Amino acid sequence: AHAANGNGLARYANSIEDLYKRMDTIVGKTLEHVDDDTVLFVLSDHGFKSFQRGIQLNTWLRDNGYLAVREGADLEKDSYLRAIDWSKTRAYSFGLAGIYLNVKGREAKGIVDSKEAPALMKEIADKLTGLRDEERDAIAIHRAYPKGACYSGPYVRVAPDVVVGYNIGYRSAWDVALGKVGGPVFEDNLKAWSGDHCVDPPLIPGVLFCNRNFEADNPGIEDLGPTCLNLFGFQTPAYMDGKDIRVTA
């Protein structure tokens, strides 16, 4: 049975490499239709790394005094933040993006004054930065950021208050995505979904290929909008992030 199972898995050994070859073929077919007046970009919005260990942020928040569990909560079953005592909770996590503060006037039962929020964001971010997984003797969180360090503009209010930049091999635990509170801070990821991109962005850069030279040394995805507009002869609107990477012949 073991040998049969091994043989069954062997046929997937080159799956990722084969997929890249198929994508290269598609790019090649596209280039056959590209003339000298056409600029072709091939880009990804992020890279990918293995996902070996999950971090239960709500458990960490509870253990560090930022989150309280309501009396009678069933930590095995209560999902979608039902286990939380909001009268004693200052921060919580839901989904995969990071941590939110329980702010007065924003959350239905908020207790954190908006004036105190920036200091609390920084406090939590500082404590999470460099968080160690003692069982693996590894750093699990490369860096955590108060949202003001990541975002600006009219929609910053809907961003997570603390953005968690995981180290390679780590991500939010599956139960965090469901808004659960229980379980250990660290747990092995045993699901077939064994890779992810919810990692600190500097650790998983994407790729950018172009059939022309460009001058930018470290381009980002936010630069492609201004670049394409400028290639068509339009100025970059003031509200757009990014800069023209200056494509040349």
mmCIF file of N, CA and C in Angstrom, residues 113-243:
data_model
loop_
_atom_site.group_PDB
_atom_site.id
_atom_site.type_symbol
_atom_site.label_atom_id
_atom_site.label_comp_id
_atom_site.label_asym_id
_atom_site.label_seq_id
_atom_site.Cartn_x
_atom_site.Cartn_y
_atom_site.Cartn_z
ATOM 1 N N ASP A 113 -10.799 53.961 22.820
ATOM 2 C CA ASP A 113 -10.969 55.338 22.359
ATOM 3 C C ASP A 113 -10.110 55.562 21.114
ATOM 4 N N SER A 114 -10.661 56.239 20.125
ATOM 5 C CA SER A 114 -9.938 56.439 18.868
ATOM 6 C C SER A 114 -8.619 57.180 19.080
ATOM 7 N N LYS A 115 -8.547 58.024 20.103
ATOM 8 C CA LYS A 115 -7.314 58.745 20.387
ATOM 9 C C LYS A 115 -6.229 57.813 20.919
ATOM 10 N N GLU A 116 -6.650 56.726 21.554
ATOM 11 C CA GLU A 116 -5.692 55.762 22.102
ATOM 12 C C GLU A 116 -5.284 54.712 21.071
ATOM 13 N N ALA A 117 -6.010 54.636 19.961
ATOM 14 C CA ALA A 117 -5.801 53.570 18.984
ATOM 15 C C ALA A 117 -4.396 53.553 18.393
ATOM 16 N N PRO A 118 -3.833 54.686 17.953
ATOM 17 C CA PRO A 118 -2.492 54.624 17.351
ATOM 18 C C PRO A 118 -1.438 54.026 18.271
ATOM 19 N N ALA A 119 -1.458 54.394 19.545
ATOM 20 C CA ALA A 119 -0.478 53.855 20.484
ATOM 21 C C ALA A 119 -0.685 52.356 20.693
ATOM 22 N N LEU A 120 -1.957 51.925 20.714
ATOM 23 C CA LEU A 120 -2.242 50.504 20.893
ATOM 24 C C LEU A 120 -1.826 49.707 19.665
ATOM 25 N N MET A 121 -2.053 50.256 18.479
ATOM 26 C CA MET A 121 -1.590 49.591 17.250
ATOM 27 C C MET A 121 -0.082 49.361 17.313
ATOM 28 N N LYS A 122 0.656 50.402 17.673
ATOM 29 C CA LYS A 122 2.113 50.292 17.725
ATOM 30 C C LYS A 122 2.556 49.302 18.794
ATOM 31 N N GLU A 123 1.896 49.315 19.931
ATOM 32 C CA GLU A 123 2.249 48.394 21.017
ATOM 33 C C GLU A 123 2.105 46.943 20.568
ATOM 34 N N ILE A 124 0.971 46.621 19.936
ATOM 35 C CA ILE A 124 0.742 45.247 19.480
ATOM 36 C C ILE A 124 1.716 44.889 18.366
ATOM 37 N N ALA A 125 1.935 45.815 17.433
ATOM 38 C CA ALA A 125 2.858 45.548 16.323
ATOM 39 C C ALA A 125 4.270 45.298 16.837
ATOM 40 N N ASP A 126 4.694 46.082 17.798
ATOM 41 C CA ASP A 126 6.045 45.914 18.347
ATOM 42 C C ASP A 126 6.190 44.564 19.041
ATOM 43 N N LYS A 127 5.158 44.146 19.773
ATOM 44 C CA LYS A 127 5.227 42.862 20.479
ATOM 45 C C LYS A 127 5.222 41.683 19.511
ATOM 46 N N LEU A 128 4.493 41.810 18.404
ATOM 47 C CA LEU A 128 4.412 40.713 17.443
ATOM 48 C C LEU A 128 5.647 40.610 16.554
ATOM 49 N N THR A 129 6.303 41.744 16.316
ATOM 50 C CA THR A 129 7.495 41.729 15.469
ATOM 51 C C THR A 129 8.572 40.842 16.100
ATOM 52 N N GLY A 130 9.029 39.874 15.329
ATOM 53 C CA GLY A 130 10.048 38.950 15.826
ATOM 54 C C GLY A 130 9.512 37.843 16.704
ATOM 55 N N LEU A 131 8.180 37.652 16.735
ATOM 56 C CA LEU A 131 7.595 36.596 17.576
ATOM 57 C C LEU A 131 8.221 35.246 17.244
ATOM 58 N N ARG A 132 8.667 34.538 18.287
ATOM 59 C CA ARG A 132 9.377 33.276 18.076
ATOM 60 C C ARG A 132 8.454 32.080 18.251
ATOM 61 N N ASP A 133 8.675 31.103 17.427
ATOM 62 C CA ASP A 133 8.068 29.787 17.558
ATOM 63 C C ASP A 133 9.104 28.920 18.253
ATOM 64 N N GLU A 134 8.988 28.805 19.565
ATOM 65 C CA GLU A 134 10.019 28.107 20.341
ATOM 66 C C GLU A 134 10.133 26.642 19.955
ATOM 67 N N GLU A 135 9.000 26.031 19.581
ATOM 68 C CA GLU A 135 9.027 24.614 19.213
ATOM 69 C C GLU A 135 9.886 24.376 17.975
ATOM 70 N N ARG A 136 9.881 25.317 17.059
ATOM 71 C CA ARG A 136 10.691 25.219 15.842
ATOM 72 C C ARG A 136 11.999 26.009 15.948
ATOM 73 N N ASP A 137 12.171 26.760 17.043
ATOM 74 C CA ASP A 137 13.326 27.643 17.209
ATOM 75 C C ASP A 137 13.471 28.540 15.987
ATOM 76 N N ALA A 138 12.364 29.225 15.664
ATOM 77 C CA ALA A 138 12.334 30.054 14.463
ATOM 78 C C ALA A 138 11.523 31.314 14.736
ATOM 79 N N ILE A 139 11.822 32.357 13.982
ATOM 80 C CA ILE A 139 11.025 33.577 14.041
ATOM 81 C C ILE A 139 9.803 33.391 13.155
ATOM 82 N N ALA A 140 8.630 33.564 13.727
ATOM 83 C CA ALA A 140 7.393 33.302 13.009
ATOM 84 C C ALA A 140 6.820 34.549 12.338
ATOM 85 N N ILE A 141 7.003 35.691 12.972
ATOM 86 C CA ILE A 141 6.508 36.946 12.396
ATOM 87 C C ILE A 141 7.706 37.832 12.101
ATOM 88 N N HIS A 142 7.914 38.097 10.831
ATOM 89 C CA HIS A 142 9.060 38.898 10.412
ATOM 90 C C HIS A 142 8.918 40.335 10.889
ATOM 91 N N ARG A 143 7.721 40.897 10.653
ATOM 92 C CA ARG A 143 7.448 42.247 11.125
ATOM 93 C C ARG A 143 5.952 42.493 11.116
ATOM 94 N N ALA A 144 5.463 43.202 12.123
ATOM 95 C CA ALA A 144 4.066 43.645 12.151
ATOM 96 C C ALA A 144 4.053 45.165 12.035
ATOM 97 N N TYR A 145 3.031 45.685 11.342
ATOM 98 C CA TYR A 145 3.003 47.098 10.999
ATOM 99 C C TYR A 145 1.707 47.748 11.491
ATOM 100 N N PRO A 146 1.783 48.887 12.185
ATOM 101 C CA PRO A 146 0.562 49.687 12.354
ATOM 102 C C PRO A 146 0.087 50.118 10.972
ATOM 103 N N LYS A 147 -1.230 50.184 10.768
ATOM 104 C CA LYS A 147 -1.723 50.382 9.407
ATOM 105 C C LYS A 147 -1.224 51.667 8.764
ATOM 106 N N GLY A 148 -0.922 52.678 9.578
ATOM 107 C CA GLY A 148 -0.414 53.918 9.021
ATOM 108 C C GLY A 148 0.932 53.764 8.342
ATOM 109 N N ALA A 149 1.662 52.707 8.682
ATOM 110 C CA ALA A 149 2.956 52.458 8.047
ATOM 111 C C ALA A 149 2.800 51.792 6.685
ATOM 112 N N CYS A 150 1.606 51.289 6.403
ATOM 113 C CA CYS A 150 1.363 50.568 5.152
ATOM 114 C C CYS A 150 0.466 51.319 4.185
ATOM 115 N N TYR A 151 -0.532 52.014 4.726
ATOM 116 C CA TYR A 151 -1.584 52.556 3.885
ATOM 117 C C TYR A 151 -1.812 54.032 4.155
ATOM 118 N N SER A 152 -2.331 54.700 3.126
ATOM 119 C CA SER A 152 -2.778 56.079 3.264
ATOM 120 C C SER A 152 -3.939 56.267 2.301
ATOM 121 N N GLY A 153 -4.620 57.403 2.419
ATOM 122 C CA GLY A 153 -5.706 57.679 1.495
ATOM 123 C C GLY A 153 -7.075 57.506 2.123
ATOM 124 N N PRO A 154 -8.116 57.688 1.323
ATOM 125 C CA PRO A 154 -9.485 57.740 1.857
ATOM 126 C C PRO A 154 -10.024 56.407 2.361
ATOM 127 N N TYR A 155 -9.392 55.296 1.995
ATOM 128 C CA TYR A 155 -9.930 53.994 2.389
ATOM 129 C C TYR A 155 -9.118 53.319 3.487
ATOM 130 N N VAL A 156 -8.190 54.064 4.094
ATOM 131 C CA VAL A 156 -7.356 53.478 5.134
ATOM 132 C C VAL A 156 -8.194 53.041 6.331
ATOM 133 N N ARG A 157 -9.376 53.630 6.485
ATOM 134 C CA ARG A 157 -10.229 53.292 7.626
ATOM 135 C C ARG A 157 -10.686 51.831 7.594
ATOM 136 N N VAL A 158 -10.707 51.200 6.432
ATOM 137 C CA VAL A 158 -11.175 49.812 6.351
ATOM 138 C C VAL A 158 -10.017 48.816 6.389
ATOM 139 N N ALA A 159 -8.794 49.312 6.501
ATOM 140 C CA ALA A 159 -7.627 48.424 6.568
ATOM 141 C C ALA A 159 -7.511 47.809 7.955
ATOM 142 N N PRO A 160 -6.863 46.651 8.079
ATOM 143 C CA PRO A 160 -6.571 46.117 9.415
ATOM 144 C C PRO A 160 -5.743 47.130 10.192
ATOM 145 N N ASP A 161 -5.949 47.207 11.491
ATOM 146 C CA ASP A 161 -5.221 48.170 12.300
ATOM 147 C C ASP A 161 -3.765 47.758 12.508
ATOM 148 N N VAL A 162 -3.516 46.460 12.517
ATOM 149 C CA VAL A 162 -2.155 45.934 12.559
ATOM 150 C C VAL A 162 -2.026 44.914 11.443
ATOM 151 N N VAL A 163 -1.121 45.167 10.518
ATOM 152 C CA VAL A 163 -0.873 44.250 9.404
ATOM 153 C C VAL A 163 0.266 43.336 9.814
ATOM 154 N N VAL A 164 0.041 42.036 9.749
ATOM 155 C CA VAL A 164 1.020 41.063 10.226
ATOM 156 C C VAL A 164 1.815 40.519 9.047
ATOM 157 N N GLY A 165 3.120 40.782 9.060
ATOM 158 C CA GLY A 165 4.008 40.274 8.016
ATOM 159 C C GLY A 165 4.689 39.006 8.485
ATOM 160 N N TYR A 166 4.136 37.874 8.087
ATOM 161 C CA TYR A 166 4.653 36.583 8.558
ATOM 162 C C TYR A 166 6.009 36.264 7.951
ATOM 163 N N ASN A 167 6.748 35.432 8.665
ATOM 164 C CA ASN A 167 7.997 34.927 8.129
ATOM 165 C C ASN A 167 7.701 33.777 7.165
ATOM 166 N N ILE A 168 8.683 33.415 6.375
ATOM 167 C CA ILE A 168 8.506 32.312 5.431
ATOM 168 C C ILE A 168 8.163 31.035 6.199
ATOM 169 N N GLY A 169 7.123 30.346 5.737
ATOM 170 C CA GLY A 169 6.677 29.114 6.382
ATOM 171 C C GLY A 169 5.517 29.295 7.331
ATOM 172 N N TYR A 170 5.118 30.569 7.583
ATOM 173 C CA TYR A 170 4.063 30.852 8.553
ATOM 174 C C TYR A 170 2.925 31.637 7.909
ATOM 175 N N ARG A 171 1.758 31.557 8.583
ATOM 176 C CA ARG A 171 0.573 32.305 8.157
ATOM 177 C C ARG A 171 -0.436 32.267 9.293
ATOM 178 N N SER A 172 -1.512 33.041 9.195
ATOM 179 C CA SER A 172 -2.603 32.919 10.163
ATOM 180 C C SER A 172 -3.097 31.476 10.180
ATOM 181 N N ALA A 173 -3.407 30.971 11.371
ATOM 182 C CA ALA A 173 -3.975 29.640 11.482
ATOM 183 C C ALA A 173 -5.347 29.606 10.826
ATOM 184 N N TRP A 174 -5.755 28.437 10.410
ATOM 185 C CA TRP A 174 -7.049 28.302 9.730
ATOM 186 C C TRP A 174 -8.195 28.783 10.606
ATOM 187 N N ASP A 175 -8.105 28.555 11.919
ATOM 188 C CA ASP A 175 -9.192 28.968 12.813
ATOM 189 C C ASP A 175 -9.307 30.486 12.907
ATOM 190 N N VAL A 176 -8.194 31.208 12.684
ATOM 191 C CA VAL A 176 -8.272 32.665 12.691
ATOM 192 C C VAL A 176 -9.139 33.149 11.534
ATOM 193 N N ALA A 177 -9.000 32.497 10.391
ATOM 194 C CA ALA A 177 -9.802 32.876 9.227
ATOM 195 C C ALA A 177 -11.290 32.756 9.526
ATOM 196 N N LEU A 178 -11.647 31.860 10.436
ATOM 197 C CA LEU A 178 -13.048 31.652 10.817
ATOM 198 C C LEU A 178 -13.441 32.451 12.051
ATOM 199 N N GLY A 179 -12.523 33.231 12.602
ATOM 200 C CA GLY A 179 -12.844 34.033 13.771
ATOM 201 C C GLY A 179 -12.962 33.244 15.050
ATOM 202 N N LYS A 180 -12.226 32.136 15.152
ATOM 203 C CA LYS A 180 -12.217 31.367 16.395
ATOM 204 C C LYS A 180 -11.123 31.887 17.327
ATOM 205 N N VAL A 181 -11.198 31.480 18.594
ATOM 206 C CA VAL A 181 -10.273 31.977 19.605
ATOM 207 C C VAL A 181 -9.392 30.875 20.171
ATOM 208 N N GLY A 182 -9.882 29.653 20.284
ATOM 209 C CA GLY A 182 -9.159 28.598 20.992
ATOM 210 C C GLY A 182 -8.001 28.020 20.208
ATOM 211 N N GLY A 183 -7.329 27.067 20.848
ATOM 212 C CA GLY A 183 -6.212 26.372 20.234
ATOM 213 C C GLY A 183 -4.883 26.977 20.622
ATOM 214 N N PRO A 184 -3.790 26.272 20.328
ATOM 215 C CA PRO A 184 -2.459 26.784 20.664
ATOM 216 C C PRO A 184 -2.079 27.967 19.777
ATOM 217 N N VAL A 185 -1.094 28.733 20.216
ATOM 218 C CA VAL A 185 -0.629 29.865 19.408
ATOM 219 C C VAL A 185 -0.027 29.366 18.098
ATOM 220 N N PHE A 186 0.730 28.264 18.164
ATOM 221 C CA PHE A 186 1.350 27.694 16.968
ATOM 222 C C PHE A 186 0.817 26.290 16.729
ATOM 223 N N GLU A 187 0.558 25.980 15.460
ATOM 224 C CA GLU A 187 0.114 24.633 15.112
ATOM 225 C C GLU A 187 0.588 24.292 13.714
ATOM 226 N N ASP A 188 0.812 23.010 13.472
ATOM 227 C CA ASP A 188 1.217 22.552 12.143
ATOM 228 C C ASP A 188 0.069 22.710 11.157
ATOM 229 N N ASN A 189 0.388 23.098 9.948
ATOM 230 C CA ASN A 189 -0.598 23.138 8.879
ATOM 231 C C ASN A 189 -0.612 21.779 8.195
ATOM 232 N N LEU A 190 -1.684 21.041 8.357
ATOM 233 C CA LEU A 190 -1.781 19.682 7.824
ATOM 234 C C LEU A 190 -2.693 19.595 6.605
ATOM 235 N N LYS A 191 -3.157 20.736 6.121
ATOM 236 C CA LYS A 191 -4.054 20.733 4.974
ATOM 237 C C LYS A 191 -3.275 20.642 3.663
ATOM 238 N N ALA A 192 -3.981 20.266 2.605
ATOM 239 C CA ALA A 192 -3.352 20.178 1.290
ATOM 240 C C ALA A 192 -2.902 21.546 0.793
ATOM 241 N N TRP A 193 -3.541 22.622 1.284
ATOM 242 C CA TRP A 193 -3.128 23.988 0.939
ATOM 243 C C TRP A 193 -1.835 24.261 1.696
ATOM 244 N N SER A 194 -0.713 23.907 1.098
ATOM 245 C CA SER A 194 0.559 23.899 1.820
ATOM 246 C C SER A 194 1.483 25.049 1.444
ATOM 247 N N GLY A 195 0.975 26.005 0.672
ATOM 248 C CA GLY A 195 1.738 27.198 0.335
ATOM 249 C C GLY A 195 0.844 28.408 0.408
ATOM 250 N N ASP A 196 1.429 29.594 0.561
ATOM 251 C CA ASP A 196 0.603 30.795 0.651
ATOM 252 C C ASP A 196 1.454 32.021 0.363
ATOM 253 N N HIS A 197 0.777 33.165 0.221
ATOM 254 C CA HIS A 197 1.484 34.414 -0.017
ATOM 255 C C HIS A 197 1.175 35.444 1.066
ATOM 256 N N CYS A 198 0.528 35.030 2.155
ATOM 257 C CA CYS A 198 0.260 35.941 3.281
ATOM 258 C C CYS A 198 1.515 36.054 4.135
ATOM 259 N N VAL A 199 2.555 36.573 3.519
ATOM 260 C CA VAL A 199 3.880 36.666 4.123
ATOM 261 C C VAL A 199 4.328 38.121 3.999
ATOM 262 N N ASP A 200 5.241 38.545 4.847
ATOM 263 C CA ASP A 200 5.737 39.914 4.764
ATOM 264 C C ASP A 200 6.203 40.196 3.334
ATOM 265 N N PRO A 201 5.651 41.209 2.669
ATOM 266 C CA PRO A 201 5.920 41.427 1.246
ATOM 267 C C PRO A 201 7.393 41.439 0.836
ATOM 268 N N PRO A 202 8.316 42.045 1.617
ATOM 269 C CA PRO A 202 9.721 42.008 1.171
ATOM 270 C C PRO A 202 10.288 40.598 1.018
ATOM 271 N N LEU A 203 9.653 39.606 1.658
ATOM 272 C CA LEU A 203 10.159 38.235 1.615
ATOM 273 C C LEU A 203 9.622 37.443 0.427
ATOM 274 N N ILE A 204 8.570 37.954 -0.237
ATOM 275 C CA ILE A 204 7.992 37.209 -1.363
ATOM 276 C C ILE A 204 7.741 38.145 -2.547
ATOM 277 N N PRO A 205 8.794 38.721 -3.110
ATOM 278 C CA PRO A 205 8.581 39.624 -4.248
ATOM 279 C C PRO A 205 7.977 38.893 -5.436
ATOM 280 N N GLY A 206 7.193 39.631 -6.202
ATOM 281 C CA GLY A 206 6.662 39.093 -7.439
ATOM 282 C C GLY A 206 7.686 39.227 -8.554
ATOM 283 N N VAL A 207 7.257 39.003 -9.793
ATOM 284 C CA VAL A 207 8.151 39.126 -10.940
ATOM 285 C C VAL A 207 7.584 40.142 -11.916
ATOM 286 N N LEU A 208 8.471 40.759 -12.677
ATOM 287 C CA LEU A 208 8.077 41.669 -13.746
ATOM 288 C C LEU A 208 8.993 41.434 -14.929
ATOM 289 N N PHE A 209 8.403 41.020 -16.044
ATOM 290 C CA PHE A 209 9.128 40.855 -17.293
ATOM 291 C C PHE A 209 8.550 41.823 -18.318
ATOM 292 N N CYS A 210 9.398 42.316 -19.193
ATOM 293 C CA CYS A 210 8.953 43.254 -20.217
ATOM 294 C C CYS A 210 9.795 43.039 -21.469
ATOM 295 N N ASN A 211 9.184 43.248 -22.620
ATOM 296 C CA ASN A 211 9.928 43.102 -23.869
ATOM 297 C C ASN A 211 10.720 44.357 -24.231
ATOM 298 N N ARG A 212 10.744 45.323 -23.324
ATOM 299 C CA ARG A 212 11.560 46.526 -23.468
ATOM 300 C C ARG A 212 12.395 46.696 -22.204
ATOM 301 N N ASN A 213 13.415 47.502 -22.293
ATOM 302 C CA ASN A 213 14.181 47.869 -21.108
ATOM 303 C C ASN A 213 13.394 48.884 -20.287
ATOM 304 N N PHE A 214 13.615 48.910 -18.982
ATOM 305 C CA PHE A 214 13.052 49.968 -18.150
ATOM 306 C C PHE A 214 14.098 50.388 -17.127
ATOM 307 N N GLU A 215 13.940 51.596 -16.604
ATOM 308 C CA GLU A 215 14.994 52.211 -15.805
ATOM 309 C C GLU A 215 14.867 51.972 -14.311
ATOM 310 N N ALA A 216 13.709 51.587 -13.830
ATOM 311 C CA ALA A 216 13.505 51.420 -12.388
ATOM 312 C C ALA A 216 14.295 50.227 -11.861
ATOM 313 N N ASP A 217 14.969 50.422 -10.728
ATOM 314 C CA ASP A 217 15.752 49.341 -10.128
ATOM 315 C C ASP A 217 14.891 48.397 -9.304
ATOM 316 N N ASN A 218 13.858 48.938 -8.674
ATOM 317 C CA ASN A 218 13.038 48.123 -7.780
ATOM 318 C C ASN A 218 11.561 48.437 -8.007
ATOM 319 N N PRO A 219 11.025 48.074 -9.175
ATOM 320 C CA PRO A 219 9.635 48.435 -9.488
ATOM 321 C C PRO A 219 8.643 47.646 -8.646
ATOM 322 N N GLY A 220 7.480 48.242 -8.429
ATOM 323 C CA GLY A 220 6.400 47.577 -7.719
ATOM 324 C C GLY A 220 5.151 47.550 -8.574
ATOM 325 N N ILE A 221 4.194 46.740 -8.183
ATOM 326 C CA ILE A 221 2.978 46.612 -8.972
ATOM 327 C C ILE A 221 2.247 47.952 -9.084
ATOM 328 N N GLU A 222 2.404 48.813 -8.073
ATOM 329 C CA GLU A 222 1.735 50.110 -8.106
ATOM 330 C C GLU A 222 2.303 51.027 -9.194
ATOM 331 N N ASP A 223 3.483 50.666 -9.730
ATOM 332 C CA ASP A 223 4.099 51.484 -10.774
ATOM 333 C C ASP A 223 3.549 51.206 -12.169
ATOM 334 N N LEU A 224 2.855 50.095 -12.325
ATOM 335 C CA LEU A 224 2.409 49.717 -13.672
ATOM 336 C C LEU A 224 1.278 50.599 -14.184
ATOM 337 N N GLY A 225 0.412 51.071 -13.292
ATOM 338 C CA GLY A 225 -0.656 51.963 -13.719
ATOM 339 C C GLY A 225 -0.117 53.248 -14.317
ATOM 340 N N PRO A 226 0.713 53.996 -13.564
ATOM 341 C CA PRO A 226 1.315 55.199 -14.129
ATOM 342 C C PRO A 226 2.132 54.926 -15.388
ATOM 343 N N THR A 227 2.836 53.803 -15.411
ATOM 344 C CA THR A 227 3.650 53.478 -16.588
ATOM 345 C C THR A 227 2.786 53.299 -17.832
ATOM 346 N N CYS A 228 1.716 52.536 -17.700
ATOM 347 C CA CYS A 228 0.841 52.301 -18.856
ATOM 348 C C CYS A 228 0.168 53.596 -19.309
ATOM 349 N N LEU A 229 -0.265 54.415 -18.371
ATOM 350 C CA LEU A 229 -0.872 55.695 -18.736
ATOM 351 C C LEU A 229 0.113 56.558 -19.513
ATOM 352 N N ASN A 230 1.342 56.617 -19.026
ATOM 353 C CA ASN A 230 2.348 57.440 -19.688
ATOM 354 C C ASN A 230 2.713 56.904 -21.065
ATOM 355 N N LEU A 231 2.712 55.575 -21.221
ATOM 356 C CA LEU A 231 2.978 54.997 -22.540
ATOM 357 C C LEU A 231 1.916 55.423 -23.552
ATOM 358 N N PHE A 232 0.697 55.636 -23.082
ATOM 359 C CA PHE A 232 -0.380 56.096 -23.956
ATOM 360 C C PHE A 232 -0.463 57.618 -24.034
ATOM 361 N N GLY A 233 0.485 58.305 -23.377
ATOM 362 C CA GLY A 233 0.542 59.748 -23.475
ATOM 363 C C GLY A 233 -0.268 60.496 -22.438
ATOM 364 N N PHE A 234 -0.717 59.805 -21.380
ATOM 365 C CA PHE A 234 -1.502 60.458 -20.339
ATOM 366 C C PHE A 234 -0.639 60.729 -19.106
ATOM 367 N N GLN A 235 -0.927 61.797 -18.400
ATOM 368 C CA GLN A 235 -0.246 62.103 -17.160
ATOM 369 C C GLN A 235 -0.790 61.222 -16.027
ATOM 370 N N THR A 236 0.045 60.998 -15.017
ATOM 371 C CA THR A 236 -0.381 60.199 -13.873
ATOM 372 C C THR A 236 -1.251 61.049 -12.955
ATOM 373 N N PRO A 237 -2.473 60.614 -12.656
ATOM 374 C CA PRO A 237 -3.314 61.379 -11.719
ATOM 375 C C PRO A 237 -2.643 61.474 -10.351
ATOM 376 N N ALA A 238 -2.867 62.572 -9.669
ATOM 377 C CA ALA A 238 -2.210 62.815 -8.384
ATOM 378 C C ALA A 238 -2.601 61.788 -7.333
ATOM 379 N N TYR A 239 -3.789 61.188 -7.463
ATOM 380 C CA TYR A 239 -4.237 60.257 -6.429
ATOM 381 C C TYR A 239 -3.645 58.858 -6.589
ATOM 382 N N MET A 240 -2.924 58.598 -7.675
ATOM 383 C CA MET A 240 -2.380 57.258 -7.891
ATOM 384 C C MET A 240 -1.025 57.101 -7.194
ATOM 385 N N ASP A 241 -0.810 55.941 -6.592
ATOM 386 C CA ASP A 241 0.505 55.582 -6.088
ATOM 387 C C ASP A 241 1.373 55.130 -7.258
ATOM 388 N N GLY A 242 2.655 55.078 -7.020
ATOM 389 C CA GLY A 242 3.556 54.540 -8.039
ATOM 390 C C GLY A 242 4.105 55.598 -8.971
ATOM 391 N N LYS A 243 5.154 55.190 -9.696
ATOM 392 C CA LYS A 243 5.822 56.079 -10.642
ATOM 393 C C LYS A 243 6.044 55.353 -11.960
#
